[in-house]
Coordinates of C-alpha atoms in Angstrom, one line a residue:
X10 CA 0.0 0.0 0.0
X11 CA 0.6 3.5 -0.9
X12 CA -0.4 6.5 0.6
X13 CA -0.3 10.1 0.0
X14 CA -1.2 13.4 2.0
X15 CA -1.5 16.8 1.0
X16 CA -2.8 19.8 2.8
X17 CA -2.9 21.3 6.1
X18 CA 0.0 20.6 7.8
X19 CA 0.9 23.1 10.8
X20 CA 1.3 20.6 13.6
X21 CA 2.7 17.7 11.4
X22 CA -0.8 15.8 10.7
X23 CA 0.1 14.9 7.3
X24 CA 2.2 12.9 8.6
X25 CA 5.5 13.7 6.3
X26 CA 8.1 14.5 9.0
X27 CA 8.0 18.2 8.3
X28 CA 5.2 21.0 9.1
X29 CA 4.8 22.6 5.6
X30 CA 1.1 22.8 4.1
X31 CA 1.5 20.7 1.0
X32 CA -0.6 21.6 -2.7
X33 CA 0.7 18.3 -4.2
X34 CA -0.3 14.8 -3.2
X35 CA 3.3 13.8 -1.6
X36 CA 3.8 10.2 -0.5
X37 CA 3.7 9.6 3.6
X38 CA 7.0 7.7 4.8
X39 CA 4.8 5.0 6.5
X40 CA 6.5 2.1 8.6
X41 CA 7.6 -0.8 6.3
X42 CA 4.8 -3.1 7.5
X43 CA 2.1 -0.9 6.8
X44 CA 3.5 -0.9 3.0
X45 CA 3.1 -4.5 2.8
X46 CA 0.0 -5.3 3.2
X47 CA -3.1 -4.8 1.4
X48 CA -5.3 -3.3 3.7
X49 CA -8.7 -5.7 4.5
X50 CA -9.6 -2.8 7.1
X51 CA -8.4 0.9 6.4
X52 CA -9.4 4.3 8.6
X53 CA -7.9 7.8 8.4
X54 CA -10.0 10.2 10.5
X55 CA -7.7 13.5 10.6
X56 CA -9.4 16.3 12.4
X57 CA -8.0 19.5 14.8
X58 CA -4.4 18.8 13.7
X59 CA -4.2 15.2 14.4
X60 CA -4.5 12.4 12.6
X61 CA -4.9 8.4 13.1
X62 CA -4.6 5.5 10.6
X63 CA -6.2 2.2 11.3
X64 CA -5.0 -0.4 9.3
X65 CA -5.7 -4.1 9.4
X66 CA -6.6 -3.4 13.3
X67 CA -3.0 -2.0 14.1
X68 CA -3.4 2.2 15.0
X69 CA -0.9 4.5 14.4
X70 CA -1.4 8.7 15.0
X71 CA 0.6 11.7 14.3
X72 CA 0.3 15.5 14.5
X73 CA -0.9 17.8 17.5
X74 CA -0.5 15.5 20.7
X75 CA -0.4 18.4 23.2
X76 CA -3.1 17.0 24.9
X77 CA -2.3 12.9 24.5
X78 CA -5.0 13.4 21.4
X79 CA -2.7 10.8 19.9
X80 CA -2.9 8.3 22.2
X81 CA 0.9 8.6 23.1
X82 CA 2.2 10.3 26.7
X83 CA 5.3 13.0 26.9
X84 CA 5.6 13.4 22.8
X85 CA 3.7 17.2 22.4
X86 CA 4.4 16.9 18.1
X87 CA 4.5 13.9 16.7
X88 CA 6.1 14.1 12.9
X89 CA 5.1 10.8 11.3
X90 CA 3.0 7.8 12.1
X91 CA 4.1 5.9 14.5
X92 CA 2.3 2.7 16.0
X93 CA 0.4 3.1 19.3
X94 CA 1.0 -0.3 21.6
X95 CA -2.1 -2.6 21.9
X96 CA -1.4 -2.5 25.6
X97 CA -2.5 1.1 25.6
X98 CA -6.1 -0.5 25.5
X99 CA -5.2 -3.2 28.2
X100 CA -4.6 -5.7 25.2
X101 CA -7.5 -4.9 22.9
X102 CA -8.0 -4.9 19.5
X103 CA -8.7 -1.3 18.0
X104 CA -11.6 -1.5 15.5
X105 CA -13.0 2.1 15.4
X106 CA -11.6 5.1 15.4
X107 CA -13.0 8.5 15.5
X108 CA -11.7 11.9 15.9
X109 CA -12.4 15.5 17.1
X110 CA -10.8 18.6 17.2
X111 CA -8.6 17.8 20.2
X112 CA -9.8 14.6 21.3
X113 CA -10.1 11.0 19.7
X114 CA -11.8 7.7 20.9
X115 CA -11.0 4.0 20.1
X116 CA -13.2 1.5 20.5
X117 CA -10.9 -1.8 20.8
X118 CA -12.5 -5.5 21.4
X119 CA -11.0 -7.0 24.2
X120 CA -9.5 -10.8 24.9
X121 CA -13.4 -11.9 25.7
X122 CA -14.5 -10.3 22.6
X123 CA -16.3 -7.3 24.2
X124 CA -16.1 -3.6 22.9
X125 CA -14.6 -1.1 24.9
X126 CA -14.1 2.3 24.4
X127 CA -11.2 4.7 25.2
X128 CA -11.1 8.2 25.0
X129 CA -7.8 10.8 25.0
X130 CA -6.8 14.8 24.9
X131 CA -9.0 17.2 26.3
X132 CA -12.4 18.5 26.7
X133 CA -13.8 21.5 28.1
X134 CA -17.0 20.6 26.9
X135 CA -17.7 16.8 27.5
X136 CA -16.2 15.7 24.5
X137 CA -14.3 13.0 26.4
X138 CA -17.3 11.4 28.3
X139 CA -15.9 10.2 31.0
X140 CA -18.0 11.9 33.5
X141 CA -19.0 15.2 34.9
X142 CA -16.7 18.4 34.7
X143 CA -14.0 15.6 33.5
X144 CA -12.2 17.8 30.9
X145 CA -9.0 16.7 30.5
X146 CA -7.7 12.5 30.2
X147 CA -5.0 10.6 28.9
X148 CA -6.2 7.2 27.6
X149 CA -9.1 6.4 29.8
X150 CA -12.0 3.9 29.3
X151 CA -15.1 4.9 29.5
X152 CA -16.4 2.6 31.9
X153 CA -20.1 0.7 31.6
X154 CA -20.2 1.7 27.9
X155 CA -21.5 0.0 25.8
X156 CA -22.7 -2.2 28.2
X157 CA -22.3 -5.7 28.2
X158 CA -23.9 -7.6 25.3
X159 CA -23.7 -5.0 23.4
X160 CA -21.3 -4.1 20.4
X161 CA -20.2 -0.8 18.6
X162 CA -21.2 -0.8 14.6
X163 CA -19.8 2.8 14.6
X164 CA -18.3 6.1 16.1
X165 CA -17.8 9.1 14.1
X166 CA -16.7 12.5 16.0
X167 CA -17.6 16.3 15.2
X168 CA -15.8 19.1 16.5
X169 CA -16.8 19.1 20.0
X170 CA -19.1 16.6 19.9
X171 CA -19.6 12.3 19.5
X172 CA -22.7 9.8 18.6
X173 CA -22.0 6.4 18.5
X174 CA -24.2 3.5 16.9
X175 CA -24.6 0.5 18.9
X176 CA -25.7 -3.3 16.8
X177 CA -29.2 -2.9 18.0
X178 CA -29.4 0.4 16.4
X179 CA -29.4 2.6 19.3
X180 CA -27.8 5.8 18.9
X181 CA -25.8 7.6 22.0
X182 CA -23.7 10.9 22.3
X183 CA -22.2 12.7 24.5
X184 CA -20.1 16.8 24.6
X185 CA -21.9 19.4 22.9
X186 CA -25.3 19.4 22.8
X187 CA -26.9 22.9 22.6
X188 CA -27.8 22.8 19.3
X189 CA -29.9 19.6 19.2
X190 CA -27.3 17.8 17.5
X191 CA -27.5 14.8 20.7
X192 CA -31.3 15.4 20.4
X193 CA -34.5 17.6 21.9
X194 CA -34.2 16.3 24.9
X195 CA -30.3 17.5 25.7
X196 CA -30.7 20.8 23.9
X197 CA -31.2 22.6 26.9
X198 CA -29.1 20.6 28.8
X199 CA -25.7 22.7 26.2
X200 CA -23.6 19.4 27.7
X201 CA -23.4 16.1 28.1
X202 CA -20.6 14.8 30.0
X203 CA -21.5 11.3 30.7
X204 CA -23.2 8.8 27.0
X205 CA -27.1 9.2 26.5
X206 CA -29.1 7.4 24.6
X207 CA -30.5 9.4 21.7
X208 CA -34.8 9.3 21.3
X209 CA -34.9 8.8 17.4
X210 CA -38.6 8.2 17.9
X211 CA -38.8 5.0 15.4
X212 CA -36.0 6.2 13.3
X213 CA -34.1 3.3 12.3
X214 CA -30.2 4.6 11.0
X215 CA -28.0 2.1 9.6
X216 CA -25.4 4.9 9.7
X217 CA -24.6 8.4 11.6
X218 CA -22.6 11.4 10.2
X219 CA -21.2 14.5 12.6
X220 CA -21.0 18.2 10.9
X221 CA -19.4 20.7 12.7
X222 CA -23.0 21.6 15.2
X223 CA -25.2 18.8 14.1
X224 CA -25.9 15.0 13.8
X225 CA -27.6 12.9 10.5
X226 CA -28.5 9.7 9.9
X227 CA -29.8 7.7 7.2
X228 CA -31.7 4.5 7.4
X229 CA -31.8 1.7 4.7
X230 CA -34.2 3.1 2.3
X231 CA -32.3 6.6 1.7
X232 CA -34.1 8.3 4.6
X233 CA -32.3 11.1 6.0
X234 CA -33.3 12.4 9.7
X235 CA -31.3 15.6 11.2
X236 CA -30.6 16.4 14.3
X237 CA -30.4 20.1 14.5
X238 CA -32.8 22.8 15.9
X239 CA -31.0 26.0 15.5
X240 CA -33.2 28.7 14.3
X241 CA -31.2 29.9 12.1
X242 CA -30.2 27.1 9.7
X243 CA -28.2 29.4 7.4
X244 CA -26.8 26.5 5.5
X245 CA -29.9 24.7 4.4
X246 CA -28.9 22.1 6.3
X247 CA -32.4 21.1 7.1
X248 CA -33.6 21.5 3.4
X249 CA -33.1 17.7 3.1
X250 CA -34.1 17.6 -0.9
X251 CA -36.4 15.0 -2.4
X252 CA -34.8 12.1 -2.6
X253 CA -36.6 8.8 -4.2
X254 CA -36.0 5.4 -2.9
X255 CA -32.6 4.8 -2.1
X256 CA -32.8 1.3 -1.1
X257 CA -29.5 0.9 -2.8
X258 CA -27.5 4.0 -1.8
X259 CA -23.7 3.6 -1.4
X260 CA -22.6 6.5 1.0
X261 CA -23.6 8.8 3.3
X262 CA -21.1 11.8 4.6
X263 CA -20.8 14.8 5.9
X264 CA -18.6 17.9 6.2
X265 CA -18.7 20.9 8.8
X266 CA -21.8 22.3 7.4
X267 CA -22.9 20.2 4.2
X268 CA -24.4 16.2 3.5
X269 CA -23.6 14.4 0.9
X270 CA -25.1 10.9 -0.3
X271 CA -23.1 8.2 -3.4
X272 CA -25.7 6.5 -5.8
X273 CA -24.4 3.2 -7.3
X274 CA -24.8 5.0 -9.9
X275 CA -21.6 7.0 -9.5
X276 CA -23.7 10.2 -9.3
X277 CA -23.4 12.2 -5.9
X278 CA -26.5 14.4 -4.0
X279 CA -25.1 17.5 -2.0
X280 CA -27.2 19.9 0.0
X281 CA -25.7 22.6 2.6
X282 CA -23.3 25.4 2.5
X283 CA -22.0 26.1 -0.5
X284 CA -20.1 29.2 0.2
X285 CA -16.6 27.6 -1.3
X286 CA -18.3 25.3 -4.1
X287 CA -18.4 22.5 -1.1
X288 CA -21.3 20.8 -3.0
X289 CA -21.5 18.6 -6.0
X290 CA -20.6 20.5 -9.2
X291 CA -23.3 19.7 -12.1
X292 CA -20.1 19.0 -14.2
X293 CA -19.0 16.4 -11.7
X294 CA -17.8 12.7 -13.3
X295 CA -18.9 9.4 -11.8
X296 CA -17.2 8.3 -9.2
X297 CA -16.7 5.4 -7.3
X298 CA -15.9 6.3 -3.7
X299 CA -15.8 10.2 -1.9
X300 CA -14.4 11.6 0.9
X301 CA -15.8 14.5 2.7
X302 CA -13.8 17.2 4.5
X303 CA -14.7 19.8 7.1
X304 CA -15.2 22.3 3.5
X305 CA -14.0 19.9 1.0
X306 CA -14.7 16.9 -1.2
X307 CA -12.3 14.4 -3.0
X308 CA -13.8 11.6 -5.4
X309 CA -12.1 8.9 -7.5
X310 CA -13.0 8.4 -10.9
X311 CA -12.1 4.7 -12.0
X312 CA -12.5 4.9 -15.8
X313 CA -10.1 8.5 -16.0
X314 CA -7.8 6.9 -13.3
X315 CA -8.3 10.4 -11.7
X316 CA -8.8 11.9 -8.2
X317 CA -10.8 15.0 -8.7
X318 CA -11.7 17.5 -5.5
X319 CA -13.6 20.6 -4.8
X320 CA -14.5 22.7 -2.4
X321 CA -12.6 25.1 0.4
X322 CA -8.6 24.5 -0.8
X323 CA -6.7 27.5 0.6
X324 CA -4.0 25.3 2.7
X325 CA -3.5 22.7 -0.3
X326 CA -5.6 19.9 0.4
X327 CA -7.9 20.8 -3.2
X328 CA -4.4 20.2 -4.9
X329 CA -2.9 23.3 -6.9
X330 CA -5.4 26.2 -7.2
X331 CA -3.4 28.0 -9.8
X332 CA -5.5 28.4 -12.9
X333 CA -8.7 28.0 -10.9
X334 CA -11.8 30.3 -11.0
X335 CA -15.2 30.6 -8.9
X336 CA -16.9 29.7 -12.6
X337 CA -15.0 26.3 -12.7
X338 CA -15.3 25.0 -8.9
X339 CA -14.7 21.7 -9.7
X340 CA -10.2 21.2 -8.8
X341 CA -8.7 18.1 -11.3
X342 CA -6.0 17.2 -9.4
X343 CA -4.0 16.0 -12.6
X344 CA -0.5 16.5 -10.2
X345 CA -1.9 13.7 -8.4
X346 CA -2.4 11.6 -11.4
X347 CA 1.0 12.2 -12.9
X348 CA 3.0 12.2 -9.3
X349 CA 1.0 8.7 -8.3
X350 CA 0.7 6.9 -11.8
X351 CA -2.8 5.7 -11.4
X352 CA -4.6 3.5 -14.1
X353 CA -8.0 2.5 -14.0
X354 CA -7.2 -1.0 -12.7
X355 CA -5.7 1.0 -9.4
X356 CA -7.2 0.4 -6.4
X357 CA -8.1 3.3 -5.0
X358 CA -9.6 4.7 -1.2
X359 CA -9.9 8.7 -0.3
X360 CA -10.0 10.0 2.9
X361 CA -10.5 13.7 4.0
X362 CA -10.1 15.6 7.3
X363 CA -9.7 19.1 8.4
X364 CA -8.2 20.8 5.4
X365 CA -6.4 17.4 5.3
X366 CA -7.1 14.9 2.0
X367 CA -5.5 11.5 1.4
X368 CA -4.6 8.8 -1.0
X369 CA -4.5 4.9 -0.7
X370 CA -4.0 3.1 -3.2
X371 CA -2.4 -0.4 -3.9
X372 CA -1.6 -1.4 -7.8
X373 CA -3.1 -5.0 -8.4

């Protein structure tokens, strides 16, 4: 495996051994067993100005670690991946991995094959949940969740704020909650410092997205609930647009402030903030997988053997700008092409962060 990283890259979260911001997708310098193996199980969630990589259930981090957001004590910067020791989750097996802005959780299986979930950096605001006015911990488990008999299907992370999706479909979350993004009944509550089950009231997700204030889900059939209730929904967020049956969508993602759903079709639906061309472009090719960003999008086109991207690209992570205008939103990142020497029998995964994009790919 291959992988490349371009973009923000103040704190060393591109994980290239320097802190420049990057235009050009440059290959990451990753330890020599990672770049043997085809990955069966592959997860970059970059967020803040850390990043970690899951692959084939072995977790590595770099970036911004002033608060042990990387899992790793006494190491403030961390310049490229490095592996974090399984014996940081008492012997467990990491599976999940999500990330905020200076926080991240792991949910690792442990030796009797139950899920447990650990939590490190700091938060102010109950991003951690680990208990009341607990702002601030360096690799703790969050103890009696998920409780026994019960597994993790997914944990995904906003900025100051997680859900996670249990195998019975209930939906929990804790940090932020002002905003209604953990539901009506914790709005008023601003915090949640401690995992609550979330009342979708007969909604049944099959998966869960975090923007930058809000939660969405999506069930089997294409429907999309949101869980918002700001008045002032000045990005259309709640607009959800007509969508037909969907029984057979592919993917369902979101940025800070926009939603975004594949077809197997190749043809993507966008709605939200479009301030910085975020949303599909009506010129935009077929595509076989996406990634969504906190303002940007990167999609791979099989039959061109192209990564394209648009969206919000001021610290490099839309490629090169030069040459681009507003009328055109829609970034061909032909450096990438030329630099990686993709064809269209490459496999290919993208992965986007905050102002962070990324490139796997393994040549069969």
């Amino acid at each position: 495996m291959q992988l490349y990283s371009f973009g923000s890259n103040g704190h060393y979260q591109l994980g290239q051994n320097h802190n420049r911001d990057l235009d050009v997708p440059t290959l990451v310098d990753l330890p020599y067993q990672i770049t043997r193996l085809e990955p069966s199980n592959l997860q970059i969630r970059s967020n803040g100005n850390h990043t970690l990589l899951l692959v084939n259930n072995d977790l590595y981090a770099c970036g911004d670690n002033r608060h042990g957001q990387c899992f790793i004590t006494n190491k403030p910067k961390i310049e490229r991946f490095i592996r974090i020791h399984p014996t940081v989750f008492a012997g467990g097996v990491p599976r999940l991995i999500s990330a905020g802005w200076e926080f991240s959780a792991v949910v690792a299986t442990d030796r009797d094959g139950r899920d447990r979930l650990y939590c490190s950096g700091i938060g102010s605001r109950g991003e951690l949940g680990l208990g009341e006015n607990i702002k601030t911990g360096l690799i703790e488990l969050v103890r009696g969740f998920p409780r026994r008999g019960r597994s993790i299907r997914q944990i995904v992370s906003g900025l100051a704020h997680t859900v996670v999706l249990l195998d019975n479909g209930e939906l929990w979350g804790w940090g932020v909650s002002r905003k209604g993004q953990l539901g009506l009944h914790a709005e008023a509550q601003k915090l949640l410092w401690n995992p609550v089950q979330i009342d979708l009231k007969g909604f049944h997700p099959v998966k869960a997205v975090c923007g930058r204030e809000f939660t969405a889900l999506i069930d089997f059939e294409g429907n999309v609930k949101i869980l918002f209730t700001s008045k002032n929904d000045r990005n259309g967020i709640l607009l959800i647009p007509r969508i037909e049956s969907l029984h057979s969508w592919t993917d369902f993602q979101s940025g800070w402030s926009s939603l975004h759903i594949l077809l197997p079709t190749g043809k993507m639906m966008s709605w939200g903030n479009n301030s910085h061309s975020q949303l599909v472009p009506h010129d935009a090719p077929s595509v076989q997988c996406m990634a969504i960003g906190s303002e940007h999008t990167l999609v791979w086109n099989q039959s061109s053997a192209t990564v394209y991207s648009w969206g919000w690209g001021e610290h490099g992570n839309c490629g090169s700008l030069d040459n681009v205008t507003d009328s055109n939103p829609s970034r061909t990142l032909t450096k990438a092409t030329r630099v990686i020497q993709l064809t269209p029998k490459s496999s290919v995964s993208v992965f986007a962060g905050c102002a962070t994009s990324w490139i796997a790919i393994w040549n069969n």
